Amino acid sequence: MKTTQHEAHTHDHTTDFNQLLKSNGLKVTKPRLRVLEVISDKKTAITQPELERVFGAEIDRVTLYRILASFEDKGILHKIFDLNGTATYAICSTKCSADHHHDQHVHFICSVCNSVYCLDEISVPKINIPANFSLHAIAINAVGICEVCQAQQD
């Protein structure tokens, strides 16, 4: 199974992330840049507790929570819940904005390691909703065994 593991997000972080923050009306700060750097370098979505372990004392819990919330609000990150109901975060498409998330793709959740992968190349089908309804998001999760866990089982 081919997964696009944020290949489009591996680039010169400093310039791109400075511009991303500025274009979203956010002040460029070291903690914000570090959060973007760590999340964009991950091949899977990451939880807040994992980020807290990565940063240690570098970024406190409250600041990290505020950064994640503001990034999600601005369309910089999207949130996916794993099999335990824990929120995980991944970098959004460049098409996302504060008004509308365009990250309409399938997420693959490994039933062994609980990792969440964005399958960017698999689009969510258009959903026709009834009149007078307002659609905000569509989430389709595929559950199975990732390539890492599959290899360990073979």
PDB file of C-alpha atoms in Angstrom:
ATOM      1  CA  MET A   1       0.000   0.000   0.000  1.00  0.00           C
ATOM      2  CA  LYS A   2       1.440   3.356  -1.026  1.00  0.00           C
ATOM      3  CA  THR A   3       1.170   6.163   1.467  1.00  0.00           C
ATOM      4  CA  THR A   4       2.021   9.768   0.884  1.00  0.00           C
ATOM      5  CA  GLN A   5       3.709  10.552   4.140  1.00  0.00           C
ATOM      6  CA  HIS A   6       3.815  14.318   3.893  1.00  0.00           C
ATOM      7  CA  GLU A   7       6.417  14.197   1.112  1.00  0.00           C
ATOM      8  CA  ALA A   8       5.242  17.615  -0.047  1.00  0.00           C
ATOM      9  CA  HIS A   9       6.070  19.021   3.382  1.00  0.00           C
ATOM     10  CA  THR A  10       9.793  18.190   3.417  1.00  0.00           C
ATOM     11  CA  HIS A  11      11.437  21.462   2.375  1.00  0.00           C
ATOM     12  CA  ASP A  12      13.318  24.467   3.680  1.00  0.00           C
ATOM     13  CA  HIS A  13      11.332  24.828   6.895  1.00  0.00           C
ATOM     14  CA  THR A  14      12.442  28.249   8.081  1.00  0.00           C
ATOM     15  CA  THR A  15      11.424  30.289   5.048  1.00  0.00           C
ATOM     16  CA  ASP A  16       8.214  28.385   4.368  1.00  0.00           C
ATOM     17  CA  PHE A  17       7.088  28.251   7.999  1.00  0.00           C
ATOM     18  CA  ASN A  18       7.808  31.955   8.564  1.00  0.00           C
ATOM     19  CA  GLN A  19       5.656  32.760   5.541  1.00  0.00           C
ATOM     20  CA  LEU A  20       2.944  30.289   6.611  1.00  0.00           C
ATOM     21  CA  LEU A  21       2.637  31.905  10.040  1.00  0.00           C
ATOM     22  CA  LYS A  22       2.655  35.440   8.636  1.00  0.00           C
ATOM     23  CA  SER A  23       0.061  34.630   5.958  1.00  0.00           C
ATOM     24  CA  ASN A  24      -2.221  33.293   8.696  1.00  0.00           C
ATOM     25  CA  GLY A  25      -1.829  36.397  10.840  1.00  0.00           C
ATOM     26  CA  LEU A  26       0.294  34.632  13.458  1.00  0.00           C
ATOM     27  CA  LYS A  27       3.434  36.030  15.032  1.00  0.00           C
ATOM     28  CA  VAL A  28       6.574  34.076  14.140  1.00  0.00           C
ATOM     29  CA  THR A  29       7.860  32.556  17.388  1.00  0.00           C
ATOM     30  CA  LYS A  30      10.393  29.843  18.109  1.00  0.00           C
ATOM     31  CA  PRO A  31       7.788  27.524  19.737  1.00  0.00           C
ATOM     32  CA  ARG A  32       5.439  27.820  16.723  1.00  0.00           C
ATOM     33  CA  LEU A  33       8.291  27.146  14.308  1.00  0.00           C
ATOM     34  CA  ARG A  34       9.449  24.135  16.369  1.00  0.00           C
ATOM     35  CA  VAL A  35       5.936  22.631  16.430  1.00  0.00           C
ATOM     36  CA  LEU A  36       5.639  22.983  12.649  1.00  0.00           C
ATOM     37  CA  GLU A  37       9.101  21.508  12.145  1.00  0.00           C
ATOM     38  CA  VAL A  38       8.451  18.440  14.317  1.00  0.00           C
ATOM     39  CA  ILE A  39       4.980  17.731  12.916  1.00  0.00           C
ATOM     40  CA  SER A  40       6.040  18.166   9.283  1.00  0.00           C
ATOM     41  CA  ASP A  41       8.999  15.812   9.735  1.00  0.00           C
ATOM     42  CA  LYS A  42       6.776  12.998  11.061  1.00  0.00           C
ATOM     43  CA  LYS A  43       5.571  10.267   8.711  1.00  0.00           C
ATOM     44  CA  THR A  44       2.452   9.827  10.837  1.00  0.00           C
ATOM     45  CA  ALA A  45       0.135  12.133  12.732  1.00  0.00           C
ATOM     46  CA  ILE A  46       1.331  12.949  16.248  1.00  0.00           C
ATOM     47  CA  THR A  47      -0.476  13.365  19.569  1.00  0.00           C
ATOM     48  CA  GLN A  48      -0.078  16.247  22.007  1.00  0.00           C
ATOM     49  CA  PRO A  49       1.435  13.909  24.649  1.00  0.00           C
ATOM     50  CA  GLU A  50       4.028  12.759  22.089  1.00  0.00           C
ATOM     51  CA  LEU A  51       4.828  16.388  21.292  1.00  0.00           C
ATOM     52  CA  GLU A  52       5.166  17.123  25.005  1.00  0.00           C
ATOM     53  CA  ARG A  53       7.742  14.309  25.273  1.00  0.00           C
ATOM     54  CA  VAL A  54       9.646  15.628  22.240  1.00  0.00           C
ATOM     55  CA  PHE A  55       9.792  19.188  23.566  1.00  0.00           C
ATOM     56  CA  GLY A  56      10.275  18.451  27.262  1.00  0.00           C
ATOM     57  CA  ALA A  57      10.796  21.759  29.032  1.00  0.00           C
ATOM     58  CA  GLU A  58      11.353  23.612  25.720  1.00  0.00           C
ATOM     59  CA  ILE A  59       7.589  24.240  25.273  1.00  0.00           C
ATOM     60  CA  ASP A  60       5.199  23.974  28.214  1.00  0.00           C
ATOM     61  CA  ARG A  61       1.877  22.107  27.979  1.00  0.00           C
ATOM     62  CA  VAL A  62      -0.352  25.207  27.941  1.00  0.00           C
ATOM     63  CA  THR A  63       1.667  26.911  25.216  1.00  0.00           C
ATOM     64  CA  LEU A  64       1.664  23.727  23.130  1.00  0.00           C
ATOM     65  CA  TYR A  65      -2.108  23.370  23.550  1.00  0.00           C
ATOM     66  CA  ARG A  66      -2.624  26.982  22.423  1.00  0.00           C
ATOM     67  CA  ILE A  67      -0.315  26.527  19.429  1.00  0.00           C
ATOM     68  CA  LEU A  68      -2.132  23.352  18.296  1.00  0.00           C
ATOM     69  CA  ALA A  69      -5.548  24.993  18.749  1.00  0.00           C
ATOM     70  CA  SER A  70      -4.544  28.111  16.798  1.00  0.00           C
ATOM     71  CA  PHE A  71      -2.956  26.032  14.017  1.00  0.00           C
ATOM     72  CA  GLU A  72      -6.095  23.929  13.700  1.00  0.00           C
ATOM     73  CA  ASP A  73      -8.275  27.051  13.725  1.00  0.00           C
ATOM     74  CA  LYS A  74      -6.172  28.649  10.969  1.00  0.00           C
ATOM     75  CA  GLY A  75      -6.186  25.534   8.770  1.00  0.00           C
ATOM     76  CA  ILE A  76      -2.491  24.799   9.288  1.00  0.00           C
ATOM     77  CA  LEU A  77      -3.103  21.454  11.039  1.00  0.00           C
ATOM     78  CA  HIS A  78      -5.918  18.957  10.931  1.00  0.00           C
ATOM     79  CA  LYS A  79      -6.974  16.703  13.782  1.00  0.00           C
ATOM     80  CA  ILE A  80      -7.604  12.958  13.429  1.00  0.00           C
ATOM     81  CA  PHE A  81      -8.707  10.699  16.265  1.00  0.00           C
ATOM     82  CA  ASP A  82      -6.873   7.378  16.628  1.00  0.00           C
ATOM     83  CA  LEU A  83      -8.454   4.087  17.712  1.00  0.00           C
ATOM     84  CA  ASN A  84      -8.247   5.126  21.384  1.00  0.00           C
ATOM     85  CA  GLY A  85     -10.021   8.427  20.727  1.00  0.00           C
ATOM     86  CA  THR A  86      -6.816  10.411  21.179  1.00  0.00           C
ATOM     87  CA  ALA A  87      -6.430  13.472  18.958  1.00  0.00           C
ATOM     88  CA  THR A  88      -3.502  13.337  16.562  1.00  0.00           C
ATOM     89  CA  TYR A  89      -2.298  16.209  14.391  1.00  0.00           C
ATOM     90  CA  ALA A  90      -0.956  16.419  10.839  1.00  0.00           C
ATOM     91  CA  ILE A  91      -0.012  19.267   8.522  1.00  0.00           C
ATOM     92  CA  CYS A  92      -2.883  20.448   6.327  1.00  0.00           C
ATOM     93  CA  SER A  93      -2.890  20.869   2.605  1.00  0.00           C
ATOM     94  CA  THR A  94      -1.787  24.279   1.355  1.00  0.00           C
ATOM     95  CA  LYS A  95      -5.412  24.715   0.168  1.00  0.00           C
ATOM     96  CA  CYS A  96      -6.724  24.807   3.746  1.00  0.00           C
ATOM     97  CA  SER A  97      -7.687  28.040   5.448  1.00  0.00           C
ATOM     98  CA  ALA A  98      -9.304  29.274   8.624  1.00  0.00           C
ATOM     99  CA  ASP A  99     -12.661  29.214   6.857  1.00  0.00           C
ATOM    100  CA  HIS A 100     -12.462  25.769   5.316  1.00  0.00           C
ATOM    101  CA  HIS A 101     -10.340  22.670   5.631  1.00  0.00           C
ATOM    102  CA  HIS A 102      -9.730  21.042   2.257  1.00  0.00           C
ATOM    103  CA  ASP A 103      -7.925  18.014   3.694  1.00  0.00           C
ATOM    104  CA  GLN A 104     -10.554  15.662   2.383  1.00  0.00           C
ATOM    105  CA  HIS A 105      -8.533  12.469   2.255  1.00  0.00           C
ATOM    106  CA  VAL A 106      -8.644   9.055   3.873  1.00  0.00           C
ATOM    107  CA  HIS A 107      -6.724   8.367   7.076  1.00  0.00           C
ATOM    108  CA  PHE A 108      -5.244   4.917   7.704  1.00  0.00           C
ATOM    109  CA  ILE A 109      -5.029   3.810  11.332  1.00  0.00           C
ATOM    110  CA  CYS A 110      -2.875   0.811  12.199  1.00  0.00           C
ATOM    111  CA  SER A 111      -4.709  -1.597  14.511  1.00  0.00           C
ATOM    112  CA  VAL A 112      -1.376  -2.837  15.901  1.00  0.00           C
ATOM    113  CA  CYS A 113       0.664   0.318  16.634  1.00  0.00           C
ATOM    114  CA  ASN A 114      -2.213   2.860  16.449  1.00  0.00           C
ATOM    115  CA  SER A 115      -0.250   5.117  14.057  1.00  0.00           C
ATOM    116  CA  VAL A 116      -2.337   7.436  11.874  1.00  0.00           C
ATOM    117  CA  TYR A 117      -1.271   7.984   8.262  1.00  0.00           C
ATOM    118  CA  CYS A 118      -2.681  10.578   5.866  1.00  0.00           C
ATOM    119  CA  LEU A 119      -3.471   8.892   2.545  1.00  0.00           C
ATOM    120  CA  ASP A 120      -3.345  12.134   0.571  1.00  0.00           C
ATOM    121  CA  GLU A 121      -3.783  10.388  -2.762  1.00  0.00           C
ATOM    122  CA  ILE A 122      -7.169   8.891  -1.808  1.00  0.00           C
ATOM    123  CA  SER A 123      -9.839  11.593  -1.958  1.00  0.00           C
ATOM    124  CA  VAL A 124     -13.082  11.484  -0.041  1.00  0.00           C
ATOM    125  CA  PRO A 125     -16.050  11.205  -2.422  1.00  0.00           C
ATOM    126  CA  LYS A 126     -18.422  14.149  -2.782  1.00  0.00           C
ATOM    127  CA  ILE A 127     -21.291  13.783  -0.344  1.00  0.00           C
ATOM    128  CA  ASN A 128     -24.700  15.188  -1.242  1.00  0.00           C
ATOM    129  CA  ILE A 129     -26.336  16.308   1.952  1.00  0.00           C
ATOM    130  CA  PRO A 130     -29.990  17.257   2.421  1.00  0.00           C
ATOM    131  CA  ALA A 131     -31.138  20.830   1.878  1.00  0.00           C
ATOM    132  CA  ASN A 132     -30.798  23.071   4.933  1.00  0.00           C
ATOM    133  CA  PHE A 133     -27.821  21.024   6.213  1.00  0.00           C
ATOM    134  CA  SER A 134     -24.354  22.535   6.415  1.00  0.00           C
ATOM    135  CA  LEU A 135     -21.347  20.225   5.952  1.00  0.00           C
ATOM    136  CA  HIS A 136     -18.198  21.171   7.898  1.00  0.00           C
ATOM    137  CA  ALA A 137     -16.022  18.074   7.601  1.00  0.00           C
ATOM    138  CA  ILE A 138     -15.928  14.504   6.366  1.00  0.00           C
ATOM    139  CA  ALA A 139     -13.749  11.890   8.025  1.00  0.00           C
ATOM    140  CA  ILE A 140     -13.107   8.481   6.533  1.00  0.00           C
ATOM    141  CA  ASN A 141     -10.755   6.208   8.431  1.00  0.00           C
ATOM    142  CA  ALA A 142      -9.412   2.945   7.101  1.00  0.00           C
ATOM    143  CA  VAL A 143      -8.229   0.514   9.772  1.00  0.00           C
ATOM    144  CA  GLY A 144      -5.683  -2.230   9.130  1.00  0.00           C
ATOM    145  CA  ILE A 145      -2.028  -3.036   9.619  1.00  0.00           C
ATOM    146  CA  CYS A 146       0.651  -0.576   8.480  1.00  0.00           C
ATOM    147  CA  GLU A 147       3.678  -1.663   6.471  1.00  0.00           C
ATOM    148  CA  VAL A 148       6.006  -1.485   9.507  1.00  0.00           C
ATOM    149  CA  CYS A 149       3.827  -3.757  11.650  1.00  0.00           C
ATOM    150  CA  GLN A 150       3.134  -6.035   8.679  1.00  0.00           C
ATOM    151  CA  ALA A 151       6.870  -6.491   8.123  1.00  0.00           C
ATOM    152  CA  GLN A 152       7.358  -7.378  11.812  1.00  0.00           C
ATOM    153  CA  GLN A 153       4.641 -10.042  11.552  1.00  0.00           C
ATOM    154  CA  ASP A 154       6.118 -11.677   8.437  1.00  0.00           C
TER     155      ASP A 154
END
